Tab-separated table of C-alpha atoms in Angstrom:
chain	number	residue	atom	x	y	z
A	1	UNK	CA	53.751	-9.402	40.317
A	2	UNK	CA	50.314	-11.056	40.315
A	3	UNK	CA	47.683	-8.314	40.085
A	4	UNK	CA	44.201	-9.435	41.159
A	5	UNK	CA	42.629	-6.170	42.326
A	6	UNK	CA	41.029	-4.975	39.099
A	7	UNK	CA	37.917	-3.581	40.803
A	8	UNK	CA	40.238	-1.019	42.414
A	9	UNK	CA	41.852	-0.073	39.111
A	10	UNK	CA	43.124	-1.708	35.942
A	11	UNK	CA	46.385	-1.534	34.041
A	12	UNK	CA	46.465	0.951	31.181
A	13	UNK	CA	46.061	-0.877	27.879
A	14	UNK	CA	49.064	-0.089	25.617
A	15	UNK	CA	46.674	0.878	22.799
A	16	UNK	CA	45.000	3.351	25.151
A	17	UNK	CA	48.353	4.916	26.003
A	18	UNK	CA	49.129	5.375	22.308
A	19	UNK	CA	45.750	7.049	21.741
A	20	UNK	CA	46.488	9.544	24.523
A	21	UNK	CA	50.054	10.545	23.639
A	22	UNK	CA	49.359	13.079	20.838
A	23	UNK	CA	47.113	15.074	23.184
A	24	UNK	CA	49.802	15.162	25.857
A	25	UNK	CA	52.274	16.523	23.326
A	26	UNK	CA	51.788	18.626	20.189
A	27	UNK	CA	47.973	18.447	19.876
A	28	UNK	CA	47.360	20.537	22.986
A	29	UNK	CA	44.567	22.828	21.756
A	30	UNK	CA	41.386	23.593	23.676
A	31	UNK	CA	38.625	21.652	21.864
A	32	UNK	CA	36.238	24.629	22.218
A	33	UNK	CA	38.526	26.974	20.279
A	34	UNK	CA	37.341	28.026	16.789
A	35	UNK	CA	40.494	27.514	14.689
A	36	UNK	CA	41.718	24.530	12.661
A	37	UNK	CA	44.406	23.606	15.219
A	38	UNK	CA	41.678	22.754	17.746
A	39	UNK	CA	39.805	20.484	15.359
A	40	UNK	CA	41.774	17.323	16.233
A	41	UNK	CA	40.885	17.702	19.913
A	42	UNK	CA	37.212	18.261	19.130
A	43	UNK	CA	37.141	15.280	16.775
A	44	UNK	CA	38.759	12.881	19.254
A	45	UNK	CA	36.184	13.881	21.887
A	46	UNK	CA	33.386	13.243	19.401
A	47	UNK	CA	34.802	9.797	18.547
A	48	UNK	CA	35.261	8.955	22.214
A	49	UNK	CA	31.658	9.950	22.917
A	50	UNK	CA	30.519	7.549	20.185
A	51	UNK	CA	32.658	4.703	21.549
A	52	UNK	CA	31.477	5.135	25.131
A	53	UNK	CA	27.869	5.336	23.907
A	54	UNK	CA	28.270	2.059	21.989
A	55	UNK	CA	29.694	0.317	25.055
A	56	UNK	CA	26.834	1.550	27.246
A	57	UNK	CA	24.061	1.049	24.696
A	58	UNK	CA	23.243	4.760	24.540
A	59	UNK	CA	23.200	7.689	22.121
A	60	UNK	CA	26.373	9.812	21.793
A	61	UNK	CA	24.502	12.963	22.836
A	62	UNK	CA	23.560	11.223	26.107
A	63	UNK	CA	27.231	10.859	27.164
A	64	UNK	CA	28.917	13.685	29.102
A	65	UNK	CA	32.545	13.449	30.207
A	66	UNK	CA	33.534	14.064	33.831
A	67	UNK	CA	36.643	13.729	36.009
A	68	UNK	CA	35.624	10.215	37.072
A	69	UNK	CA	32.921	8.034	38.572
A	70	UNK	CA	32.715	10.013	41.815
A	71	UNK	CA	31.931	13.267	40.024
A	72	UNK	CA	29.415	11.505	37.781
A	73	UNK	CA	27.633	9.994	40.804
A	74	UNK	CA	27.669	13.266	42.760
A	75	UNK	CA	26.359	15.189	39.757
A	76	UNK	CA	23.526	12.730	39.150
A	77	UNK	CA	22.435	12.703	42.811
A	78	UNK	CA	22.551	16.491	42.950
A	79	UNK	CA	20.234	16.506	39.920
A	80	UNK	CA	17.784	14.029	41.473
A	81	UNK	CA	17.633	15.900	44.780
A	82	UNK	CA	17.206	19.256	43.027
A	83	UNK	CA	14.374	18.054	40.806
A	84	UNK	CA	12.439	15.767	43.166
A	85	UNK	CA	11.846	17.764	46.330
A	86	UNK	CA	15.008	16.744	48.160
A	87	UNK	CA	14.024	13.069	48.440
A	88	UNK	CA	16.274	10.126	47.588
A	89	UNK	CA	16.146	6.367	48.112
A	90	UNK	CA	19.347	4.314	47.969
A	91	UNK	CA	20.509	0.818	48.770
A	92	UNK	CA	22.517	0.091	51.900
A	93	UNK	CA	25.417	-1.271	49.803
A	94	UNK	CA	26.138	1.726	47.556
A	95	UNK	CA	29.668	2.945	46.824
A	96	UNK	CA	31.066	5.726	49.013
A	97	UNK	CA	30.642	8.281	46.213
A	98	UNK	CA	26.870	7.716	46.431
A	99	UNK	CA	26.458	6.819	50.084
A	100	UNK	CA	28.599	9.604	51.550
A	101	UNK	CA	27.250	12.254	49.163
A	102	UNK	CA	23.706	11.356	50.234
A	103	UNK	CA	24.655	11.468	53.936
A	104	UNK	CA	26.305	14.851	53.389
A	105	UNK	CA	23.181	16.230	51.747
A	106	UNK	CA	21.022	14.777	54.524
A	107	UNK	CA	22.740	17.206	56.909
A	108	UNK	CA	21.397	20.003	54.710
A	109	UNK	CA	17.822	18.727	54.810
A	110	UNK	CA	17.642	15.976	52.177
A	111	UNK	CA	15.311	13.099	53.102
A	112	UNK	CA	16.827	9.664	52.607
A	113	UNK	CA	15.179	6.255	52.431
A	114	UNK	CA	17.439	3.213	52.798
A	115	UNK	CA	16.660	-0.016	50.956
A	116	UNK	CA	18.179	-3.160	52.450
A	117	UNK	CA	19.667	-6.321	50.940
A	118	UNK	CA	19.421	-9.969	51.967
A	119	UNK	CA	22.195	-12.448	52.765
A	120	UNK	CA	22.604	-13.115	49.039
A	121	UNK	CA	23.405	-9.425	48.595
A	122	UNK	CA	20.237	-8.913	46.567
A	123	UNK	CA	18.145	-5.775	47.046
A	124	UNK	CA	14.678	-5.902	48.547
A	125	UNK	CA	11.768	-4.260	46.754
A	126	UNK	CA	11.839	-0.537	47.592
A	127	UNK	CA	8.863	0.770	49.535
A	128	UNK	CA	6.115	2.464	47.574
A	129	UNK	CA	7.536	5.961	47.365
A	130	UNK	CA	7.876	8.801	44.885
A	131	UNK	CA	11.559	9.178	45.773
A	132	UNK	CA	14.056	8.482	42.967
A	133	UNK	CA	16.357	5.521	43.600
A	134	UNK	CA	20.156	5.396	43.462
A	135	UNK	CA	21.085	1.788	42.744
A	136	UNK	CA	24.424	0.431	41.572
A	137	UNK	CA	24.338	-1.902	38.561
A	138	UNK	CA	26.883	-4.225	40.203
A	139	UNK	CA	28.376	-4.122	43.669
A	140	UNK	CA	32.067	-3.257	43.802
A	141	UNK	CA	32.848	-5.662	46.654
A	142	UNK	CA	30.744	-8.770	45.975
A	143	UNK	CA	30.077	-8.313	42.248
A	144	UNK	CA	26.342	-8.908	42.794
A	145	UNK	CA	24.238	-7.574	39.901
A	146	UNK	CA	21.039	-5.676	40.719
A	147	UNK	CA	17.815	-5.626	38.640
A	148	UNK	CA	18.180	-1.970	37.704
A	149	UNK	CA	15.920	-2.094	34.630
A	150	UNK	CA	13.153	-3.768	36.635
A	151	UNK	CA	13.016	-0.912	39.139
A	152	UNK	CA	13.348	1.702	36.375
A	153	UNK	CA	9.892	0.724	35.082
A	154	UNK	CA	8.228	2.427	38.032
A	155	UNK	CA	10.581	5.157	39.294
A	156	UNK	CA	13.455	7.465	38.404
A	157	UNK	CA	16.773	5.641	38.674
A	158	UNK	CA	20.408	6.666	38.862
A	159	UNK	CA	22.608	3.633	38.175
A	160	UNK	CA	26.212	3.634	39.348
A	161	UNK	CA	27.552	1.475	36.496
A	162	UNK	CA	31.249	1.871	37.273
A	163	UNK	CA	31.865	-1.820	38.053
A	164	UNK	CA	29.430	-3.236	35.488
A	165	UNK	CA	30.490	-1.342	32.353
A	166	UNK	CA	32.767	-3.427	30.168
A	167	UNK	CA	31.982	-6.610	32.127
A	168	UNK	CA	28.331	-7.214	31.239
A	169	UNK	CA	26.105	-5.691	28.513
A	170	UNK	CA	24.185	-2.691	29.868
A	171	UNK	CA	21.857	-1.320	27.211
A	172	UNK	CA	21.222	1.930	29.082
A	173	UNK	CA	18.771	3.365	26.559
A	174	UNK	CA	16.553	0.280	26.765
A	175	UNK	CA	16.887	0.004	30.553
A	176	UNK	CA	14.868	3.138	31.289
A	177	UNK	CA	17.361	4.592	33.795
A	178	UNK	CA	17.544	8.381	33.873
A	179	UNK	CA	21.240	8.760	34.669
A	180	UNK	CA	24.265	6.454	34.998
A	181	UNK	CA	27.950	6.779	35.882
A	182	UNK	CA	31.095	5.052	34.666
A	183	UNK	CA	34.851	5.433	35.003
A	184	UNK	CA	37.656	4.932	32.478
A	185	UNK	CA	40.217	3.411	34.834
A	186	UNK	CA	37.983	0.398	35.539
A	187	UNK	CA	38.195	-0.676	31.858
A	188	UNK	CA	41.951	-0.250	31.245
A	189	UNK	CA	41.659	3.474	30.589
A	190	UNK	CA	43.251	6.446	32.394
A	191	UNK	CA	42.427	7.613	35.895
A	192	UNK	CA	40.733	10.979	36.281
A	193	UNK	CA	38.230	10.483	33.447
A	194	UNK	CA	34.623	9.331	33.651
A	195	UNK	CA	31.250	9.743	32.026
A	196	UNK	CA	27.713	10.607	33.024
A	197	UNK	CA	24.826	9.226	30.987
A	198	UNK	CA	21.751	11.467	30.931
A	199	UNK	CA	18.726	10.076	29.126
A	200	UNK	CA	17.699	12.155	26.126
A	201	UNK	CA	14.918	14.593	26.954
A	202	UNK	CA	15.816	14.888	30.647
A	203	UNK	CA	15.709	18.433	32.005
A	204	UNK	CA	19.042	18.248	33.770
A	205	UNK	CA	20.220	20.304	36.743
A	206	UNK	CA	24.039	20.711	36.415
A	207	UNK	CA	26.410	20.497	39.362
A	208	UNK	CA	29.453	22.336	37.968
A	209	UNK	CA	28.460	25.744	36.639
A	210	UNK	CA	30.538	27.604	34.078
A	211	UNK	CA	30.892	27.298	30.325
A	212	UNK	CA	28.743	25.355	27.912
A	213	UNK	CA	31.018	22.329	27.580
A	214	UNK	CA	29.417	18.875	27.490
A	215	UNK	CA	26.056	20.223	26.401
A	216	UNK	CA	25.738	22.316	29.552
A	217	UNK	CA	25.703	19.213	31.765
A	218	UNK	CA	29.300	19.576	32.982
A	219	UNK	CA	31.210	22.863	32.728
A	220	UNK	CA	34.984	22.988	32.430
A	221	UNK	CA	37.575	22.469	29.695
A	222	UNK	CA	37.645	18.794	28.751
A	223	UNK	CA	40.563	16.531	29.641
A	224	UNK	CA	41.302	15.754	25.982
A	225	UNK	CA	44.080	13.205	26.558
A	226	UNK	CA	42.024	11.387	29.191
A	227	UNK	CA	38.935	11.373	26.980
A	228	UNK	CA	40.960	10.101	24.017
A	229	UNK	CA	42.137	7.237	26.207
A	230	UNK	CA	38.626	6.636	27.532
A	231	UNK	CA	37.272	6.392	24.009
A	232	UNK	CA	39.904	3.827	23.033
A	233	UNK	CA	39.364	1.875	26.245
A	234	UNK	CA	35.607	1.764	25.583
A	235	UNK	CA	36.212	0.575	22.030
A	236	UNK	CA	38.480	-2.234	23.273
A	237	UNK	CA	36.103	-3.139	26.117
A	238	UNK	CA	33.272	-3.614	23.630
A	239	UNK	CA	35.454	-5.801	21.405
A	240	UNK	CA	36.464	-7.888	24.431
A	241	UNK	CA	33.057	-8.000	26.155
A	242	UNK	CA	32.411	-11.598	25.110
A	243	UNK	CA	35.834	-12.528	26.511
A	244	UNK	CA	34.648	-11.603	30.000
A	245	UNK	CA	32.106	-14.427	29.810
A	246	UNK	CA	34.128	-16.962	27.825
A	247	UNK	CA	37.583	-16.503	29.398
A	248	UNK	CA	37.473	-14.467	32.620
A	249	UNK	CA	34.412	-16.170	34.144
A	250	UNK	CA	35.851	-19.715	33.798
A	251	UNK	CA	39.101	-18.538	35.419
A	252	UNK	CA	37.187	-17.031	38.334
A	253	UNK	CA	35.030	-20.143	38.753
A	254	UNK	CA	38.123	-22.359	38.697
A	255	UNK	CA	39.774	-20.215	41.370
A	256	UNK	CA	36.682	-20.378	43.576
A	257	UNK	CA	36.424	-24.149	43.201
A	258	UNK	CA	40.101	-24.687	44.041
A	259	UNK	CA	39.984	-22.468	47.125
A	260	UNK	CA	36.720	-23.968	48.383
A	261	UNK	CA	38.395	-27.373	48.130
A	262	UNK	CA	41.695	-26.323	49.721
A	263	UNK	CA	40.542	-24.104	52.618
A	264	UNK	CA	38.051	-25.283	55.241
A	265	UNK	CA	35.081	-23.080	56.191
A	266	UNK	CA	35.714	-20.559	53.402
A	267	UNK	CA	32.631	-18.850	51.944
A	268	UNK	CA	31.957	-16.571	48.968
A	269	UNK	CA	29.748	-13.542	49.579
A	270	UNK	CA	26.942	-13.134	47.052
A	271	UNK	CA	27.648	-16.432	45.275
A	272	UNK	CA	23.926	-17.310	45.172
A	273	UNK	CA	23.121	-14.151	43.190
A	274	UNK	CA	24.016	-13.176	39.609
A	275	UNK	CA	27.481	-11.588	39.641
A	276	UNK	CA	29.767	-9.820	37.212
A	277	UNK	CA	32.205	-12.421	35.842
A	278	UNK	CA	35.439	-11.158	37.391
A	279	UNK	CA	34.695	-10.753	41.107
A	280	UNK	CA	34.941	-12.991	44.195
A	281	UNK	CA	34.627	-11.865	47.812
A	282	UNK	CA	35.999	-14.588	50.110
A	283	UNK	CA	35.220	-14.837	53.834
A	284	UNK	CA	37.896	-16.841	55.652
A	285	UNK	CA	37.405	-17.570	59.396
A	286	UNK	CA	40.398	-17.878	61.680
A	287	UNK	CA	42.414	-15.141	59.960
A	288	UNK	CA	42.892	-11.412	60.252
A	289	UNK	CA	42.397	-9.476	57.004
A	290	UNK	CA	45.415	-7.178	57.120
A	291	UNK	CA	47.756	-10.023	58.069
A	292	UNK	CA	46.477	-12.218	55.233
A	293	UNK	CA	46.842	-9.433	52.661
A	294	UNK	CA	50.356	-8.724	53.980
A	295	UNK	CA	51.395	-12.364	53.544
A	296	UNK	CA	50.093	-12.343	49.970
A	297	UNK	CA	51.865	-9.042	49.345
A	298	UNK	CA	55.145	-10.652	50.419
A	299	UNK	CA	54.559	-13.130	47.581
A	300	UNK	CA	53.885	-10.174	45.221
A	301	UNK	CA	50.172	-10.995	44.931
A	302	UNK	CA	47.890	-7.961	44.975
A	303	UNK	CA	44.357	-8.406	46.364
A	304	UNK	CA	42.212	-6.236	48.637
A	305	UNK	CA	39.733	-6.438	51.478
A	306	UNK	CA	37.032	-4.581	49.540
A	307	UNK	CA	36.585	-1.078	48.195
A	308	UNK	CA	39.850	0.783	47.597
A	309	UNK	CA	38.004	3.964	48.613
A	310	UNK	CA	37.663	2.555	52.135
A	311	UNK	CA	41.226	1.269	52.571
A	312	UNK	CA	42.779	2.586	55.750
A	313	UNK	CA	39.367	3.124	57.332
A	314	UNK	CA	39.828	0.036	59.586
A	315	UNK	CA	36.071	-0.477	59.704
A	316	UNK	CA	34.088	-3.572	58.719
A	317	UNK	CA	32.695	-3.537	55.196
A	318	UNK	CA	29.304	-1.821	55.171
A	319	UNK	CA	28.370	-4.136	52.294
A	320	UNK	CA	28.961	-7.347	54.246
A	321	UNK	CA	27.352	-5.810	57.324
A	322	UNK	CA	24.249	-4.921	55.313
A	323	UNK	CA	24.115	-8.531	54.048
A	324	UNK	CA	24.215	-9.820	57.616
A	325	UNK	CA	27.499	-11.654	57.025
A	326	UNK	CA	30.264	-12.005	59.638
A	327	UNK	CA	32.487	-8.947	59.939
A	328	UNK	CA	34.360	-9.981	63.087
A	329	UNK	CA	38.092	-9.390	63.412
A	330	UNK	CA	38.800	-13.129	63.128
A	331	UNK	CA	37.080	-13.443	59.734
A	332	UNK	CA	39.282	-12.235	56.896
A	333	UNK	CA	37.596	-10.653	53.889
A	334	UNK	CA	39.458	-10.972	50.616
A	335	UNK	CA	38.249	-9.485	47.339
A	336	UNK	CA	39.792	-10.982	44.214
A	337	UNK	CA	38.967	-9.268	40.923
A	338	UNK	CA	40.218	-10.359	37.504
A	339	UNK	CA	40.521	-8.648	34.125
A	340	UNK	CA	41.013	-9.698	30.523
A	341	UNK	CA	44.765	-9.534	31.191
A	342	UNK	CA	44.533	-12.107	34.007
A	343	UNK	CA	46.228	-15.401	33.124
A	344	UNK	CA	45.928	-18.974	34.327
A	345	UNK	CA	49.375	-18.513	35.898
A	346	UNK	CA	47.935	-15.727	38.076
A	347	UNK	CA	45.092	-17.961	39.244
A	348	UNK	CA	47.392	-20.887	39.935
A	349	UNK	CA	49.725	-18.660	41.962
A	350	UNK	CA	46.941	-17.480	44.274
A	351	UNK	CA	45.467	-20.987	44.539
A	352	UNK	CA	48.883	-22.246	45.698
A	353	UNK	CA	49.846	-19.413	48.053
A	354	UNK	CA	46.550	-18.546	49.780
A	355	UNK	CA	45.926	-21.942	51.457
A	356	UNK	CA	49.483	-21.869	52.865
A	357	UNK	CA	48.953	-18.326	54.168
A	358	UNK	CA	45.668	-19.302	55.809
A	359	UNK	CA	47.233	-22.363	57.477
A	360	UNK	CA	50.060	-20.178	58.767
A	361	UNK	CA	47.692	-17.635	60.335
A	362	UNK	CA	45.354	-20.267	61.742
A	363	UNK	CA	48.305	-22.086	63.233
């Protein structure tokens, strides 16, 4: 199998699995319990918090574990709406966990301001407004990187960092953002575990109410095994961060060059903007997306049409639509996303099979 859909999820690193196993077996204590048996669970959470903080360029006390990126985004937006008069600005290309939460809250009276993007996928300057801004660090479909720190100089920012963390340096503390979200399963960690960054000194309005876990930011007994895996995944992502630029980026660029040469009229969405090093969104006229993905699947090559959260929706990508790019039925959209486990063999396989599949459908 050739797996090239790493923006949807990543394989679990074997070292991450090993870090999780004790907390799925005999070290099952609740980390909030007061006895010695619980100490191992509490310590592994503390170490994981330090590792995630190092990866994000933050302080350990600014990291709060959640059930994933969706919960982290929802929690941050709930906080912004609760503490800023029910106003929120957001880009037109945000992930569903931001976009749909905002639309849901709009039904209850929240006031939304939408900030558009150009054909390069780059955000326009937000209108002069006191509303806080929800802006992803990198787009999950095109990989386009947004100037989050630039906007954070003048307004409150929540940064959905799920696709950027572990692929480019973030430096959250220096960026000036108020809150940020990330997810373990995007960096070879387990599903069902994420983190919410809350800048030190922020008077935070929690979303889940209950016990005092996670400094009162997120109630509920921690997923110790998941957090142990997250901590190890963050540690490995930091060690391999340079590899994203030195190894993964050249593989992606080689793939793009080979496909641009082999397939007529193909285009790459967002290619004129800075992008995270692992992501390509191809637009291929004369093909139908589902048919093209099915042909690749028959060759055991896994790619997607865009966000995994929208699969089955049978609607054009809101990201490409916002960019003003073609979203007609006869233009296939193909997102290819690499990881540090991607090999040259994987790239060569797609570069050989995709042109044949396109010729077949066009014929």
